[in-house]
């Protein structure tokens, strides 16, 4: 039976047993207290500050075939695009003027962008601004590529592990992808000195409570700087087209649990959360999240980066995405700050 003392224990020790975690995840009558405690710990570590990351979705080509993702290679309906170095630098320029101090280059695994091309893009951004961080989110690469990007100036890398359970991993990915390789990539990135982010989708097909607990245990082992979780959202042109979306409440609960287990961490309130619930990102920020990642991609490509359906911030309204978010965030008593927004580990 889940009790208030369980939340107290989670907050004081940043840990729970598997049985306690399962009870917490599967019962909702103490959710409000969990949320309150997570917000208290968030404020203790980060005050009401919200860090922003400018997301530049620079290619929607992907050689992989993850069963859940709309960018997958076998989706022939999607109109593919690539941004030039100049396009990317223009996004950064616009973003810098708006107050962004982190740029996240995200894309499918696209061999068009060789290491040489990527290093040139990374070092060009770094040479233009002295007070920014470059984050990469471009999937699994060779160790030497990760090293080259680091030398070119990349600071951070986001690579969600997606699920820490082998069997579940094989239900979400084709046989040529493996959890072992994913984990190795994360290990290498950490060794090379990147600030790393990992995470998983909440409610991905076939996910069980036990899988989520394994995800949490894996994250405890990895100790990443950032943990990105968001609900799984179905895309009509994938093998999972008949699967149901992840649950917003479970996502919020997990954000709170992660805040209490990783008080120092950077936890984004994701676009996926905002897609499934009109105030999803605000709710995420109120229960422990402290990062948002507005879109900085050129307006004419935003709709084409359709990893899942009905993604927000892709239409006309998105021109002023940062201002819109600023208003939303202020309305709930938090504030966007102009900062690189490094992790605060004690
Ligand atoms: N290709 C890189 C990779 O896979 O790491 C970066 C881009 S990928 C689109 C970024 C993240 O989107 C993935 O890590 C995955 O968790 C998430 N994602 C993919 N399909 C999704 C879906 N249908 N619903 C919610 N999130 C999804
Ligand atoms: Fe490609 Fe990433 Fe989508 Fe997998 S999740 S298909 S690697 S873009
Ligand atoms: Fe993106 Fe409102 S936050 S348009």
mmCIF file with all atom_site columns, C-alpha atoms in Angstrom, residues 82-175:
data_model
loop_
_atom_site.group_PDB
_atom_site.id
_atom_site.type_symbol
_atom_site.label_atom_id
_atom_site.label_alt_id
_atom_site.label_comp_id
_atom_site.label_asym_id
_atom_site.label_entity_id
_atom_site.label_seq_id
_atom_site.pdbx_PDB_ins_code
_atom_site.Cartn_x
_atom_site.Cartn_y
_atom_site.Cartn_z
_atom_site.occupancy
_atom_site.B_iso_or_equiv
_atom_site.pdbx_formal_charge
_atom_site.auth_seq_id
_atom_site.auth_comp_id
_atom_site.auth_asym_id
_atom_site.auth_atom_id
_atom_site.pdbx_PDB_model_num
ATOM 1  C CA . UNK A 1 82  ? 17.901 18.967 -45.605 1.00 0.00 ? 82  UNK A CA 1
ATOM 2  C CA . UNK A 1 83  ? 19.100 22.331 -44.318 1.00 0.00 ? 83  UNK A CA 1
ATOM 3  C CA . UNK A 1 84  ? 22.310 23.839 -45.681 1.00 0.00 ? 84  UNK A CA 1
ATOM 4  C CA . UNK A 1 85  ? 25.034 25.142 -43.408 1.00 0.00 ? 85  UNK A CA 1
ATOM 5  C CA . UNK A 1 86  ? 23.845 28.645 -44.247 1.00 0.00 ? 86  UNK A CA 1
ATOM 6  C CA . UNK A 1 87  ? 20.241 27.786 -43.269 1.00 0.00 ? 87  UNK A CA 1
ATOM 7  C CA . UNK A 1 88  ? 21.493 26.399 -39.955 1.00 0.00 ? 88  UNK A CA 1
ATOM 8  C CA . UNK A 1 89  ? 23.636 29.463 -39.214 1.00 0.00 ? 89  UNK A CA 1
ATOM 9  C CA . UNK A 1 90  ? 20.639 31.679 -39.994 1.00 0.00 ? 90  UNK A CA 1
ATOM 10 C CA . UNK A 1 91  ? 18.563 29.742 -37.457 1.00 0.00 ? 91  UNK A CA 1
ATOM 11 C CA . UNK A 1 92  ? 21.305 30.244 -34.871 1.00 0.00 ? 92  UNK A CA 1
ATOM 12 C CA . UNK A 1 93  ? 21.497 33.952 -35.625 1.00 0.00 ? 93  UNK A CA 1
ATOM 13 C CA . UNK A 1 94  ? 17.754 34.356 -35.200 1.00 0.00 ? 94  UNK A CA 1
ATOM 14 C CA . UNK A 1 95  ? 17.868 32.249 -32.060 1.00 0.00 ? 95  UNK A CA 1
ATOM 15 C CA . UNK A 1 96  ? 20.772 34.154 -30.527 1.00 0.00 ? 96  UNK A CA 1
ATOM 16 C CA . UNK A 1 97  ? 18.921 37.446 -30.993 1.00 0.00 ? 97  UNK A CA 1
ATOM 17 C CA . UNK A 1 98  ? 15.904 35.932 -29.270 1.00 0.00 ? 98  UNK A CA 1
ATOM 18 C CA . UNK A 1 99  ? 18.042 34.955 -26.265 1.00 0.00 ? 99  UNK A CA 1
ATOM 19 C CA . UNK A 1 100 ? 18.876 31.315 -26.994 1.00 0.00 ? 100 UNK A CA 1
ATOM 20 C CA . UNK A 1 101 ? 22.267 30.207 -25.696 1.00 0.00 ? 101 UNK A CA 1
ATOM 21 C CA . UNK A 1 102 ? 21.959 26.519 -26.586 1.00 0.00 ? 102 UNK A CA 1
ATOM 22 C CA . UNK A 1 103 ? 21.384 25.185 -30.082 1.00 0.00 ? 103 UNK A CA 1
ATOM 23 C CA . UNK A 1 104 ? 20.295 21.599 -30.529 1.00 0.00 ? 104 UNK A CA 1
ATOM 24 C CA . UNK A 1 105 ? 21.062 20.128 -33.937 1.00 0.00 ? 105 UNK A CA 1
ATOM 25 C CA . UNK A 1 106 ? 18.645 17.258 -34.312 1.00 0.00 ? 106 UNK A CA 1
ATOM 26 C CA . UNK A 1 107 ? 17.911 14.972 -37.222 1.00 0.00 ? 107 UNK A CA 1
ATOM 27 C CA . UNK A 1 108 ? 17.433 11.504 -38.557 1.00 0.00 ? 108 UNK A CA 1
ATOM 28 C CA . UNK A 1 109 ? 20.532 9.395  -39.133 1.00 0.00 ? 109 UNK A CA 1
ATOM 29 C CA . UNK A 1 110 ? 21.420 10.947 -42.465 1.00 0.00 ? 110 UNK A CA 1
ATOM 30 C CA . UNK A 1 111 ? 24.687 9.844  -44.122 1.00 0.00 ? 111 UNK A CA 1
ATOM 31 C CA . UNK A 1 112 ? 24.584 12.944 -46.358 1.00 0.00 ? 112 UNK A CA 1
ATOM 32 C CA . UNK A 1 113 ? 26.026 14.857 -43.409 1.00 0.00 ? 113 UNK A CA 1
ATOM 33 C CA . UNK A 1 114 ? 29.499 13.377 -43.259 1.00 0.00 ? 114 UNK A CA 1
ATOM 34 C CA . UNK A 1 115 ? 31.669 13.930 -40.195 1.00 0.00 ? 115 UNK A CA 1
ATOM 35 C CA . UNK A 1 116 ? 33.518 16.564 -42.156 1.00 0.00 ? 116 UNK A CA 1
ATOM 36 C CA . UNK A 1 117 ? 30.340 18.488 -42.974 1.00 0.00 ? 117 UNK A CA 1
ATOM 37 C CA . UNK A 1 118 ? 29.055 18.222 -39.407 1.00 0.00 ? 118 UNK A CA 1
ATOM 38 C CA . UNK A 1 119 ? 32.371 19.332 -37.893 1.00 0.00 ? 119 UNK A CA 1
ATOM 39 C CA . UNK A 1 120 ? 32.376 22.340 -40.195 1.00 0.00 ? 120 UNK A CA 1
ATOM 40 C CA . UNK A 1 121 ? 28.848 23.276 -39.094 1.00 0.00 ? 121 UNK A CA 1
ATOM 41 C CA . UNK A 1 122 ? 29.644 22.772 -35.398 1.00 0.00 ? 122 UNK A CA 1
ATOM 42 C CA . UNK A 1 123 ? 32.875 24.793 -35.460 1.00 0.00 ? 123 UNK A CA 1
ATOM 43 C CA . UNK A 1 124 ? 31.249 27.564 -37.493 1.00 0.00 ? 124 UNK A CA 1
ATOM 44 C CA . UNK A 1 125 ? 28.524 27.974 -34.869 1.00 0.00 ? 125 UNK A CA 1
ATOM 45 C CA . UNK A 1 126 ? 31.059 27.891 -32.044 1.00 0.00 ? 126 UNK A CA 1
ATOM 46 C CA . UNK A 1 127 ? 33.258 30.478 -33.775 1.00 0.00 ? 127 UNK A CA 1
ATOM 47 C CA . UNK A 1 128 ? 30.336 32.871 -34.141 1.00 0.00 ? 128 UNK A CA 1
ATOM 48 C CA . UNK A 1 129 ? 29.314 32.924 -30.464 1.00 0.00 ? 129 UNK A CA 1
ATOM 49 C CA . UNK A 1 130 ? 31.500 32.584 -27.399 1.00 0.00 ? 130 UNK A CA 1
ATOM 50 C CA . UNK A 1 131 ? 28.739 32.030 -24.842 1.00 0.00 ? 131 UNK A CA 1
ATOM 51 C CA . UNK A 1 132 ? 26.667 29.217 -26.288 1.00 0.00 ? 132 UNK A CA 1
ATOM 52 C CA . UNK A 1 133 ? 26.493 25.435 -26.144 1.00 0.00 ? 133 UNK A CA 1
ATOM 53 C CA . UNK A 1 134 ? 26.021 23.144 -29.141 1.00 0.00 ? 134 UNK A CA 1
ATOM 54 C CA . UNK A 1 135 ? 24.022 20.001 -28.512 1.00 0.00 ? 135 UNK A CA 1
ATOM 55 C CA . UNK A 1 136 ? 23.827 17.156 -31.009 1.00 0.00 ? 136 UNK A CA 1
ATOM 56 C CA . UNK A 1 137 ? 20.954 14.712 -31.351 1.00 0.00 ? 137 UNK A CA 1
ATOM 57 C CA . UNK A 1 138 ? 21.799 12.683 -34.422 1.00 0.00 ? 138 UNK A CA 1
ATOM 58 C CA . UNK A 1 139 ? 21.698 9.120  -33.216 1.00 0.00 ? 139 UNK A CA 1
ATOM 59 C CA . UNK A 1 140 ? 24.231 6.320  -33.155 1.00 0.00 ? 140 UNK A CA 1
ATOM 60 C CA . UNK A 1 141 ? 27.633 7.090  -34.647 1.00 0.00 ? 141 UNK A CA 1
ATOM 61 C CA . UNK A 1 142 ? 31.114 5.575  -34.582 1.00 0.00 ? 142 UNK A CA 1
ATOM 62 C CA . UNK A 1 143 ? 33.338 6.446  -31.603 1.00 0.00 ? 143 UNK A CA 1
ATOM 63 C CA . UNK A 1 144 ? 35.694 8.365  -33.877 1.00 0.00 ? 144 UNK A CA 1
ATOM 64 C CA . UNK A 1 145 ? 32.804 10.492 -35.156 1.00 0.00 ? 145 UNK A CA 1
ATOM 65 C CA . UNK A 1 146 ? 31.772 11.380 -31.604 1.00 0.00 ? 146 UNK A CA 1
ATOM 66 C CA . UNK A 1 147 ? 35.390 12.318 -30.924 1.00 0.00 ? 147 UNK A CA 1
ATOM 67 C CA . UNK A 1 148 ? 35.597 14.475 -34.059 1.00 0.00 ? 148 UNK A CA 1
ATOM 68 C CA . UNK A 1 149 ? 32.391 16.341 -33.149 1.00 0.00 ? 149 UNK A CA 1
ATOM 69 C CA . UNK A 1 150 ? 33.705 16.946 -29.650 1.00 0.00 ? 150 UNK A CA 1
ATOM 70 C CA . UNK A 1 151 ? 36.963 18.336 -31.010 1.00 0.00 ? 151 UNK A CA 1
ATOM 71 C CA . UNK A 1 152 ? 34.971 20.577 -33.359 1.00 0.00 ? 152 UNK A CA 1
ATOM 72 C CA . UNK A 1 153 ? 33.286 22.078 -30.299 1.00 0.00 ? 153 UNK A CA 1
ATOM 73 C CA . UNK A 1 154 ? 30.136 20.071 -29.565 1.00 0.00 ? 154 UNK A CA 1
ATOM 74 C CA . UNK A 1 155 ? 29.289 20.279 -25.864 1.00 0.00 ? 155 UNK A CA 1
ATOM 75 C CA . UNK A 1 156 ? 26.320 17.991 -25.315 1.00 0.00 ? 156 UNK A CA 1
ATOM 76 C CA . UNK A 1 157 ? 24.648 14.959 -26.861 1.00 0.00 ? 157 UNK A CA 1
ATOM 77 C CA . UNK A 1 158 ? 21.076 13.710 -26.550 1.00 0.00 ? 158 UNK A CA 1
ATOM 78 C CA . UNK A 1 159 ? 20.517 10.028 -27.207 1.00 0.00 ? 159 UNK A CA 1
ATOM 79 C CA . UNK A 1 160 ? 17.493 8.470  -25.567 1.00 0.00 ? 160 UNK A CA 1
ATOM 80 C CA . UNK A 1 161 ? 18.054 4.834  -24.708 1.00 0.00 ? 161 UNK A CA 1
ATOM 81 C CA . UNK A 1 162 ? 14.328 4.332  -25.589 1.00 0.00 ? 162 UNK A CA 1
ATOM 82 C CA . UNK A 1 163 ? 13.990 1.247  -23.354 1.00 0.00 ? 163 UNK A CA 1
ATOM 83 C CA . UNK A 1 164 ? 16.485 -0.542 -21.130 1.00 0.00 ? 164 UNK A CA 1
ATOM 84 C CA . UNK A 1 165 ? 14.896 -3.949 -21.683 1.00 0.00 ? 165 UNK A CA 1
ATOM 85 C CA . UNK A 1 166 ? 16.384 -6.089 -24.492 1.00 0.00 ? 166 UNK A CA 1
ATOM 86 C CA . UNK A 1 167 ? 13.124 -7.786 -25.340 1.00 0.00 ? 167 UNK A CA 1
ATOM 87 C CA . UNK A 1 168 ? 11.178 -4.537 -25.392 1.00 0.00 ? 168 UNK A CA 1
ATOM 88 C CA . UNK A 1 169 ? 13.934 -2.904 -27.461 1.00 0.00 ? 169 UNK A CA 1
ATOM 89 C CA . UNK A 1 170 ? 13.571 -5.617 -30.082 1.00 0.00 ? 170 UNK A CA 1
ATOM 90 C CA . UNK A 1 171 ? 9.833  -4.933 -30.305 1.00 0.00 ? 171 UNK A CA 1
ATOM 91 C CA . UNK A 1 172 ? 10.444 -1.255 -31.050 1.00 0.00 ? 172 UNK A CA 1
ATOM 92 C CA . UNK A 1 173 ? 13.328 -1.614 -33.502 1.00 0.00 ? 173 UNK A CA 1
ATOM 93 C CA . UNK A 1 174 ? 14.328 -3.796 -36.431 1.00 0.00 ? 174 UNK A CA 1
ATOM 94 C CA . UNK A 1 175 ? 16.980 -6.468 -35.879 1.00 0.00 ? 175 UNK A CA 1
#
